[in-house]
Amino acid sequence: MTSLGSSSSSATEYTVRVPKNTSKKYNIMAFNSGDRVNCSTWTQARMERDMSARRIYGEEETQEGAAGSEFGKKQREEARRKKFGIVTREFKVEDQPWILKVNGKAGKRFKGQKKGGVTENASYYIFTQCPDGAFEAFPVHGWYNFTPLAKHRTLTAEEAEEEWGRRNKVVNHFSIMLQRRFREQERGEDDEDEGEKSGKKKKKGGGRGGDLRIHDLEDDLEMSSDDSDSSMGDDGESKTKAKKPTGKGKGKKKRKSNEHEALEDSDDGDYEGLEVDYMSDESSSDDEPEKGKPSKGEDLPKGIDEASESEEESEEEKQNEEEAKEEEEEEEGKKTPVQVEKKKKKDSSGESDSSDDSDIEGETASALFMKKRTPPKRGGGRGSAGSSRTGSRPGTPSIDSASTSNTLRAAASKLEQGKRQPQPATDSPAAKRLKMEPSSQSPAPSGKSTPQPPSGKSTPSSSDVQLTEEAVRRYLIRKPMTTKDLLKKFQTKRTGLSSEQTVNVLAQILKRLNPERKNVNDKMHFYLTE
Amino acid sequence: MSDKTEVNLTGVKQSKGLWLVKVPKYLSQQWDKAREKGEVGKITIGKKQGKTEVRFSLNEELTALGAVGEMDASLQVPKDHPFTMHAVGGQTMAVFSQSDTDEISLEGTVVHRAECRPVVDDNYMKLKKLQIKESTKPQRLSQQLERAITTVFKPVANHDFNVEYEKKKKSEGKMVRAERQVVLDMLFSAFEKHQYYNIKDLVDITKQPVTYLKELMREIGTYNSKGAHKSTWELKPEYRHYQSAEEEEEMQTA
């Protein structure tokens, strides 16, 4: 090694040697930068060729002399292939990928695929510095790109296709892998591993393996809404996370909450779309605009919902929705954007099942958005509250209550208010009751400030339709209508009344008219015959 | 998938820093011509105004494009090659070597990447021109001939192949019907090996005339006209007793 000193630079010279007689073939093991592989942390490594492709190339040997074999079959097959020009590539061991196992059984696994075309136009050399200072250059024989292998269970292509088709129906995505494991267990494949893994997952899922057990879910429903509250906000993102099977500890919690969310969400979503909400929006415009964005968003879809609701909902459901609405209001603040969507999609859920396989997002409703029957427990639990509220129709529209802020406290106080003012329970059909109920609570807790001018509240402005007994009578004579239909006729914008007022007045009118009832399409219709 | 080789991790443990250098083809060709000792040139690492500069200069004797030892003045491979160095940039690259005995050892990790570039001068341009000319030459060439080729395909009275065939036929003679039982034995042993046979193959095996064979087969076997094993003969069910691995056929006397 000679060192040269020169004026502006200092240079050291080293000789380069290209050893001739190396028995070793050098290869490059390239990792992806994102994988953050640090070779110095490896304590132990094993590497072997991945020979799984051999059976594709090698002909399947039917046993000589076994039943079903033909004389000279091989030759015939070969001749046939040649005739058709089918050229099968030779199976070269050199080109097979490597399987690298680091740190034993619990460590990482990598698959190294050979990169082609490396030695075609330029040659790569590895320069190492020897102890004597000279460089030695070794030619690179091959280049392998090593990628980490997933250790968790993955779905096969067919299964993945299947699940994709069902993605809108399936609520709990974590269960997909569990069920797969169950299936495998039954088939008796690879038992210990499976059992371990499924056991782990079961523990983590907190008995989520009881996907097969329905009552599990119902148990969860009983859990306080607080639980779901905390994770409500993460609704969107947790769902995407759910799909990654790597979610373990986190996954567990989110899994649970997902289920709650899912069910409760859908329940709440159902109850949201009450016509009363729409009316209440009007009244709440008097309030300070509380939640600007989320509530605004809710107005429009609510309106749409209202329009389509008369076709769908039964009054029974309405009642249940009412009761659960209370709960929903509590959670309002945290999940309004989700609710917006839900309302939109609620009614389309029925029709959209057929378009399962379409990839268009947002059009088909997810199971989360589907209307679900209220679990009886909840209905029962709320029943008492509801009935107390039923009788709590305030004489005057509770404008004051409307002005309270959208908080749990507000809702609770509302309830109390309602209870404190017992009203003669009307013997009118449930519809009326429902209307009255939300009217008492809806204004404030819903906290929806509407962009509509507050003026409409005080005095009926000049409009086409007046909410009079005469008008109602006219309608009912013409054809049977549900309460919702009637309400639609007397839209708050036109009558100038607040939604609450409309409801009250309409109820009174109906009481006076005492129309006859008829059940059409499971809905209670009123009509008069005169 | 049978042999799992334990990877020797000593190289990586020592954290030997390796350089991955991309070298042009002609240069590597010259290096192949190096002598036994393997010295091909010198590397100069210097700091020029703060920047690290690496240059490689080829040994004098290797600059000739021709065989070693010749000083062919016509074309010379450039001598001077500055290296362009890059940092590895996040991507981990390790070097593993495989010996003849299939032992794998991890030599180290790459710390620098470099490209060996020649200094571009007239000489280099000429070299490149030569290379391009060679690479653009088509692999196959059409050549016009002046005179027709008369050495092949001469008319022949009887082709060699045919002559041989006839001789063989004559020597073997016509196929003679052997004893019935003997032939049956032969057939059964054949069917022990495979289930389905073509009549031609059976003729080949037993060396019996076709009609005789067919008669026998009609007795003990059936003909598949349809299905996967088309136009093949197989033994009748009562005669066969195929088991999974080996066969024990039960012969029933005719």
JSON list of N, CA and C in Angstrom, two decimals, chain A residues 256-305:
[
{"chain": "A", "resi": 256, "resn": "LYS", "atom": "N", "xyz": [-64.50, -5.78, 20.23]},
{"chain": "A", "resi": 256, "resn": "LYS", "atom": "CA", "xyz": [-65.69, -5.73, 21.07]},
{"chain": "A", "resi": 256, "resn": "LYS", "atom": "C", "xyz": [-66.49, -4.51, 20.72]},
{"chain": "A", "resi": 257, "resn": "SER", "atom": "N", "xyz": [-65.76, -3.43, 20.75]},
{"chain": "A", "resi": 257, "resn": "SER", "atom": "CA", "xyz": [-66.48, -2.18, 20.55]},
{"chain": "A", "resi": 257, "resn": "SER", "atom": "C", "xyz": [-67.09, -2.13, 19.19]},
{"chain": "A", "resi": 258, "resn": "ASN", "atom": "N", "xyz": [-66.39, -2.76, 18.25]},
{"chain": "A", "resi": 258, "resn": "ASN", "atom": "CA", "xyz": [-66.95, -2.79, 16.91]},
{"chain": "A", "resi": 258, "resn": "ASN", "atom": "C", "xyz": [-68.32, -3.41, 16.90]},
{"chain": "A", "resi": 259, "resn": "GLU", "atom": "N", "xyz": [-68.37, -4.51, 17.64]},
{"chain": "A", "resi": 259, "resn": "GLU", "atom": "CA", "xyz": [-69.66, -5.19, 17.66]},
{"chain": "A", "resi": 259, "resn": "GLU", "atom": "C", "xyz": [-70.72, -4.31, 18.28]},
{"chain": "A", "resi": 260, "resn": "HIS", "atom": "N", "xyz": [-70.33, -3.73, 19.40]},
{"chain": "A", "resi": 260, "resn": "HIS", "atom": "CA", "xyz": [-71.32, -2.85, 20.03]},
{"chain": "A", "resi": 260, "resn": "HIS", "atom": "C", "xyz": [-71.71, -1.79, 19.06]},
{"chain": "A", "resi": 261, "resn": "GLU", "atom": "N", "xyz": [-70.67, -1.19, 18.57]},
{"chain": "A", "resi": 261, "resn": "GLU", "atom": "CA", "xyz": [-70.94, -0.07, 17.68]},
{"chain": "A", "resi": 261, "resn": "GLU", "atom": "C", "xyz": [-71.86, -0.49, 16.57]},
{"chain": "A", "resi": 262, "resn": "ALA", "atom": "N", "xyz": [-71.46, -1.61, 16.02]},
{"chain": "A", "resi": 262, "resn": "ALA", "atom": "CA", "xyz": [-72.21, -2.02, 14.84]},
{"chain": "A", "resi": 262, "resn": "ALA", "atom": "C", "xyz": [-73.67, -2.13, 15.18]},
{"chain": "A", "resi": 263, "resn": "LEU", "atom": "N", "xyz": [-73.91, -2.86, 16.23]},
{"chain": "A", "resi": 263, "resn": "LEU", "atom": "CA", "xyz": [-75.32, -3.12, 16.51]},
{"chain": "A", "resi": 263, "resn": "LEU", "atom": "C", "xyz": [-76.00, -1.87, 16.98]},
{"chain": "A", "resi": 264, "resn": "GLU", "atom": "N", "xyz": [-75.32, -1.21, 17.87]},
{"chain": "A", "resi": 264, "resn": "GLU", "atom": "CA", "xyz": [-75.99, -0.03, 18.40]},
{"chain": "A", "resi": 264, "resn": "GLU", "atom": "C", "xyz": [-76.12, 1.02, 17.34]},
{"chain": "A", "resi": 265, "resn": "ASP", "atom": "N", "xyz": [-75.10, 1.09, 16.57]},
{"chain": "A", "resi": 265, "resn": "ASP", "atom": "CA", "xyz": [-75.18, 2.09, 15.51]},
{"chain": "A", "resi": 265, "resn": "ASP", "atom": "C", "xyz": [-76.40, 1.85, 14.66]},
{"chain": "A", "resi": 266, "resn": "SER", "atom": "N", "xyz": [-76.50, 0.63, 14.26]},
{"chain": "A", "resi": 266, "resn": "SER", "atom": "CA", "xyz": [-77.60, 0.38, 13.35]},
{"chain": "A", "resi": 266, "resn": "SER", "atom": "C", "xyz": [-78.92, 0.63, 14.04]},
{"chain": "A", "resi": 267, "resn": "ASP", "atom": "N", "xyz": [-78.96, 0.23, 15.27]},
{"chain": "A", "resi": 267, "resn": "ASP", "atom": "CA", "xyz": [-80.19, 0.49, 15.99]},
{"chain": "A", "resi": 267, "resn": "ASP", "atom": "C", "xyz": [-80.47, 1.98, 16.01]},
{"chain": "A", "resi": 268, "resn": "ASP", "atom": "N", "xyz": [-79.46, 2.67, 16.39]},
{"chain": "A", "resi": 268, "resn": "ASP", "atom": "CA", "xyz": [-79.67, 4.11, 16.50]},
{"chain": "A", "resi": 268, "resn": "ASP", "atom": "C", "xyz": [-80.00, 4.71, 15.17]},
{"chain": "A", "resi": 269, "resn": "GLY", "atom": "N", "xyz": [-79.31, 4.19, 14.20]},
{"chain": "A", "resi": 269, "resn": "GLY", "atom": "CA", "xyz": [-79.56, 4.74, 12.88]},
{"chain": "A", "resi": 269, "resn": "GLY", "atom": "C", "xyz": [-81.02, 4.59, 12.51]},
{"chain": "A", "resi": 270, "resn": "ASP", "atom": "N", "xyz": [-81.57, 3.48, 12.92]},
{"chain": "A", "resi": 270, "resn": "ASP", "atom": "CA", "xyz": [-82.98, 3.29, 12.63]},
{"chain": "A", "resi": 270, "resn": "ASP", "atom": "C", "xyz": [-83.80, 4.39, 13.24]},
{"chain": "A", "resi": 271, "resn": "TYR", "atom": "N", "xyz": [-83.48, 4.59, 14.50]},
{"chain": "A", "resi": 271, "resn": "TYR", "atom": "CA", "xyz": [-84.38, 5.47, 15.23]},
{"chain": "A", "resi": 271, "resn": "TYR", "atom": "C", "xyz": [-84.18, 6.92, 14.86]},
{"chain": "A", "resi": 272, "resn": "GLU", "atom": "N", "xyz": [-83.14, 7.14, 14.21]},
{"chain": "A", "resi": 272, "resn": "GLU", "atom": "CA", "xyz": [-82.87, 8.53, 13.87]},
{"chain": "A", "resi": 272, "resn": "GLU", "atom": "C", "xyz": [-83.86, 9.09, 12.88]},
{"chain": "A", "resi": 273, "resn": "GLY", "atom": "N", "xyz": [-84.20, 8.24, 11.99]},
{"chain": "A", "resi": 273, "resn": "GLY", "atom": "CA", "xyz": [-84.90, 8.82, 10.85]},
{"chain": "A", "resi": 273, "resn": "GLY", "atom": "C", "xyz": [-86.36, 9.07, 11.12]},
{"chain": "A", "resi": 274, "resn": "LEU", "atom": "N", "xyz": [-86.64, 9.65, 12.21]},
{"chain": "A", "resi": 274, "resn": "LEU", "atom": "CA", "xyz": [-88.04, 9.94, 12.53]},
{"chain": "A", "resi": 274, "resn": "LEU", "atom": "C", "xyz": [-88.43, 11.24, 11.91]},
{"chain": "A", "resi": 275, "resn": "GLU", "atom": "N", "xyz": [-89.64, 11.27, 11.53]},
{"chain": "A", "resi": 275, "resn": "GLU", "atom": "CA", "xyz": [-90.10, 12.52, 10.94]},
{"chain": "A", "resi": 275, "resn": "GLU", "atom": "C", "xyz": [-90.01, 13.62, 11.96]},
{"chain": "A", "resi": 276, "resn": "VAL", "atom": "N", "xyz": [-90.13, 13.23, 13.16]},
{"chain": "A", "resi": 276, "resn": "VAL", "atom": "CA", "xyz": [-90.14, 14.25, 14.20]},
{"chain": "A", "resi": 276, "resn": "VAL", "atom": "C", "xyz": [-88.82, 15.00, 14.22]},
{"chain": "A", "resi": 277, "resn": "ASP", "atom": "N", "xyz": [-87.81, 14.27, 13.97]},
{"chain": "A", "resi": 277, "resn": "ASP", "atom": "CA", "xyz": [-86.51, 14.93, 13.94]},
{"chain": "A", "resi": 277, "resn": "ASP", "atom": "C", "xyz": [-86.51, 16.08, 12.99]},
{"chain": "A", "resi": 278, "resn": "TYR", "atom": "N", "xyz": [-87.10, 15.80, 11.92]},
{"chain": "A", "resi": 278, "resn": "TYR", "atom": "CA", "xyz": [-87.08, 16.83, 10.89]},
{"chain": "A", "resi": 278, "resn": "TYR", "atom": "C", "xyz": [-87.79, 18.08, 11.40]},
{"chain": "A", "resi": 279, "resn": "MET", "atom": "N", "xyz": [-88.86, 17.85, 12.01]},
{"chain": "A", "resi": 279, "resn": "MET", "atom": "CA", "xyz": [-89.59, 18.99, 12.52]},
{"chain": "A", "resi": 279, "resn": "MET", "atom": "C", "xyz": [-88.81, 19.66, 13.63]},
{"chain": "A", "resi": 280, "resn": "SER", "atom": "N", "xyz": [-88.21, 18.81, 14.40]},
{"chain": "A", "resi": 280, "resn": "SER", "atom": "CA", "xyz": [-87.50, 19.39, 15.53]},
{"chain": "A", "resi": 280, "resn": "SER", "atom": "C", "xyz": [-86.38, 20.28, 15.05]},
{"chain": "A", "resi": 281, "resn": "ASP", "atom": "N", "xyz": [-85.91, 19.96, 13.89]},
{"chain": "A", "resi": 281, "resn": "ASP", "atom": "CA", "xyz": [-84.83, 20.80, 13.36]},
{"chain": "A", "resi": 281, "resn": "ASP", "atom": "C", "xyz": [-85.30, 22.23, 13.27]},
{"chain": "A", "resi": 282, "resn": "GLU", "atom": "N", "xyz": [-86.49, 22.36, 12.83]},
{"chain": "A", "resi": 282, "resn": "GLU", "atom": "CA", "xyz": [-87.03, 23.71, 12.71]},
{"chain": "A", "resi": 282, "resn": "GLU", "atom": "C", "xyz": [-86.95, 24.42, 14.04]},
{"chain": "A", "resi": 283, "resn": "SER", "atom": "N", "xyz": [-87.45, 23.75, 15.02]},
{"chain": "A", "resi": 283, "resn": "SER", "atom": "CA", "xyz": [-87.52, 24.42, 16.32]},
{"chain": "A", "resi": 283, "resn": "SER", "atom": "C", "xyz": [-86.13, 24.69, 16.85]},
{"chain": "A", "resi": 284, "resn": "SER", "atom": "N", "xyz": [-85.26, 23.78, 16.59]},
{"chain": "A", "resi": 284, "resn": "SER", "atom": "CA", "xyz": [-83.94, 23.97, 17.17]},
{"chain": "A", "resi": 284, "resn": "SER", "atom": "C", "xyz": [-83.19, 25.09, 16.48]},
{"chain": "A", "resi": 285, "resn": "SER", "atom": "N", "xyz": [-83.75, 25.55, 15.43]},
{"chain": "A", "resi": 285, "resn": "SER", "atom": "CA", "xyz": [-83.08, 26.67, 14.79]},
{"chain": "A", "resi": 285, "resn": "SER", "atom": "C", "xyz": [-83.15, 27.88, 15.70]},
{"chain": "A", "resi": 286, "resn": "ASP", "atom": "N", "xyz": [-84.05, 27.82, 16.61]},
{"chain": "A", "resi": 286, "resn": "ASP", "atom": "CA", "xyz": [-84.12, 28.90, 17.57]},
{"chain": "A", "resi": 286, "resn": "ASP", "atom": "C", "xyz": [-82.92, 28.88, 18.49]},
{"chain": "A", "resi": 287, "resn": "ASP", "atom": "N", "xyz": [-82.46, 27.69, 18.73]},
{"chain": "A", "resi": 287, "resn": "ASP", "atom": "CA", "xyz": [-81.36, 27.56, 19.67]},
{"chain": "A", "resi": 287, "resn": "ASP", "atom": "C", "xyz": [-80.10, 28.14, 19.07]},
{"chain": "A", "resi": 288, "resn": "GLU", "atom": "N", "xyz": [-79.14, 28.25, 19.94]},
{"chain": "A", "resi": 288, "resn": "GLU", "atom": "CA", "xyz": [-77.85, 28.68, 19.41]},
{"chain": "A", "resi": 288, "resn": "GLU", "atom": "C", "xyz": [-77.41, 27.59, 18.46]},
{"chain": "A", "resi": 289, "resn": "PRO", "atom": "N", "xyz": [-76.89, 27.93, 17.38]},
{"chain": "A", "resi": 289, "resn": "PRO", "atom": "CA", "xyz": [-76.42, 26.86, 16.48]},
{"chain": "A", "resi": 289, "resn": "PRO", "atom": "C", "xyz": [-75.31, 26.10, 17.16]},
{"chain": "A", "resi": 290, "resn": "GLU", "atom": "N", "xyz": [-75.65, 24.92, 17.49]},
{"chain": "A", "resi": 290, "resn": "GLU", "atom": "CA", "xyz": [-74.73, 24.20, 18.33]},
{"chain": "A", "resi": 290, "resn": "GLU", "atom": "C", "xyz": [-73.69, 23.44, 17.52]},
{"chain": "A", "resi": 291, "resn": "LYS", "atom": "N", "xyz": [-74.20, 22.43, 16.90]},
{"chain": "A", "resi": 291, "resn": "LYS", "atom": "CA", "xyz": [-73.24, 21.69, 16.12]},
{"chain": "A", "resi": 291, "resn": "LYS", "atom": "C", "xyz": [-73.41, 22.10, 14.69]},
{"chain": "A", "resi": 292, "resn": "GLY", "atom": "N", "xyz": [-72.56, 22.92, 14.26]},
{"chain": "A", "resi": 292, "resn": "GLY", "atom": "CA", "xyz": [-72.72, 23.43, 12.90]},
{"chain": "A", "resi": 292, "resn": "GLY", "atom": "C", "xyz": [-72.71, 22.33, 11.87]},
{"chain": "A", "resi": 293, "resn": "LYS", "atom": "N", "xyz": [-71.58, 21.73, 11.74]},
{"chain": "A", "resi": 293, "resn": "LYS", "atom": "CA", "xyz": [-71.41, 20.83, 10.60]},
{"chain": "A", "resi": 293, "resn": "LYS", "atom": "C", "xyz": [-72.22, 19.54, 10.74]},
{"chain": "A", "resi": 294, "resn": "PRO", "atom": "N", "xyz": [-72.01, 18.80, 11.81]},
{"chain": "A", "resi": 294, "resn": "PRO", "atom": "CA", "xyz": [-72.67, 17.50, 11.82]},
{"chain": "A", "resi": 294, "resn": "PRO", "atom": "C", "xyz": [-74.17, 17.63, 11.75]},
{"chain": "A", "resi": 295, "resn": "SER", "atom": "N", "xyz": [-74.67, 18.60, 12.44]},
{"chain": "A", "resi": 295, "resn": "SER", "atom": "CA", "xyz": [-76.13, 18.69, 12.46]},
{"chain": "A", "resi": 295, "resn": "SER", "atom": "C", "xyz": [-76.65, 19.14, 11.13]},
{"chain": "A", "resi": 296, "resn": "LYS", "atom": "N", "xyz": [-75.94, 19.99, 10.49]},
{"chain": "A", "resi": 296, "resn": "LYS", "atom": "CA", "xyz": [-76.40, 20.44, 9.18]},
{"chain": "A", "resi": 296, "resn": "LYS", "atom": "C", "xyz": [-76.50, 19.26, 8.26]},
{"chain": "A", "resi": 297, "resn": "GLY", "atom": "N", "xyz": [-75.45, 18.49, 8.35]},
{"chain": "A", "resi": 297, "resn": "GLY", "atom": "CA", "xyz": [-75.45, 17.32, 7.49]},
{"chain": "A", "resi": 297, "resn": "GLY", "atom": "C", "xyz": [-76.65, 16.44, 7.76]},
{"chain": "A", "resi": 298, "resn": "GLU", "atom": "N", "xyz": [-77.04, 16.46, 8.97]},
{"chain": "A", "resi": 298, "resn": "GLU", "atom": "CA", "xyz": [-78.12, 15.54, 9.31]},
{"chain": "A", "resi": 298, "resn": "GLU", "atom": "C", "xyz": [-79.45, 16.01, 8.80]},
{"chain": "A", "resi": 299, "resn": "ASP", "atom": "N", "xyz": [-79.59, 17.30, 8.64]},
{"chain": "A", "resi": 299, "resn": "ASP", "atom": "CA", "xyz": [-80.90, 17.80, 8.25]},
{"chain": "A", "resi": 299, "resn": "ASP", "atom": "C", "xyz": [-81.36, 17.20, 6.96]},
{"chain": "A", "resi": 300, "resn": "LEU", "atom": "N", "xyz": [-80.52, 17.36, 5.97]},
{"chain": "A", "resi": 300, "resn": "LEU", "atom": "CA", "xyz": [-80.98, 16.95, 4.65]},
{"chain": "A", "resi": 300, "resn": "LEU", "atom": "C", "xyz": [-81.31, 15.47, 4.60]},
{"chain": "A", "resi": 301, "resn": "PRO", "atom": "N", "xyz": [-80.39, 14.64, 5.04]},
{"chain": "A", "resi": 301, "resn": "PRO", "atom": "CA", "xyz": [-80.75, 13.23, 4.95]},
{"chain": "A", "resi": 301, "resn": "PRO", "atom": "C", "xyz": [-81.98, 12.93, 5.79]},
{"chain": "A", "resi": 302, "resn": "LYS", "atom": "N", "xyz": [-82.13, 13.66, 6.84]},
{"chain": "A", "resi": 302, "resn": "LYS", "atom": "CA", "xyz": [-83.31, 13.37, 7.62]},
{"chain": "A", "resi": 302, "resn": "LYS", "atom": "C", "xyz": [-84.54, 13.66, 6.82]},
{"chain": "A", "resi": 303, "resn": "GLY", "atom": "N", "xyz": [-84.48, 14.75, 6.09]},
{"chain": "A", "resi": 303, "resn": "GLY", "atom": "CA", "xyz": [-85.64, 15.09, 5.29]},
{"chain": "A", "resi": 303, "resn": "GLY", "atom": "C", "xyz": [-85.94, 13.98, 4.31]},
{"chain": "A", "resi": 304, "resn": "ILE", "atom": "N", "xyz": [-84.88, 13.50, 3.68]},
{"chain": "A", "resi": 304, "resn": "ILE", "atom": "CA", "xyz": [-85.08, 12.46, 2.69]},
{"chain": "A", "resi": 304, "resn": "ILE", "atom": "C", "xyz": [-85.69, 11.25, 3.35]},
{"chain": "A", "resi": 305, "resn": "ASP", "atom": "N", "xyz": [-85.15, 10.98, 4.49]},
{"chain": "A", "resi": 305, "resn": "ASP", "atom": "CA", "xyz": [-85.64, 9.82, 5.21]},
{"chain": "A", "resi": 305, "resn": "ASP", "atom": "C", "xyz": [-87.11, 9.95, 5.51]}
]
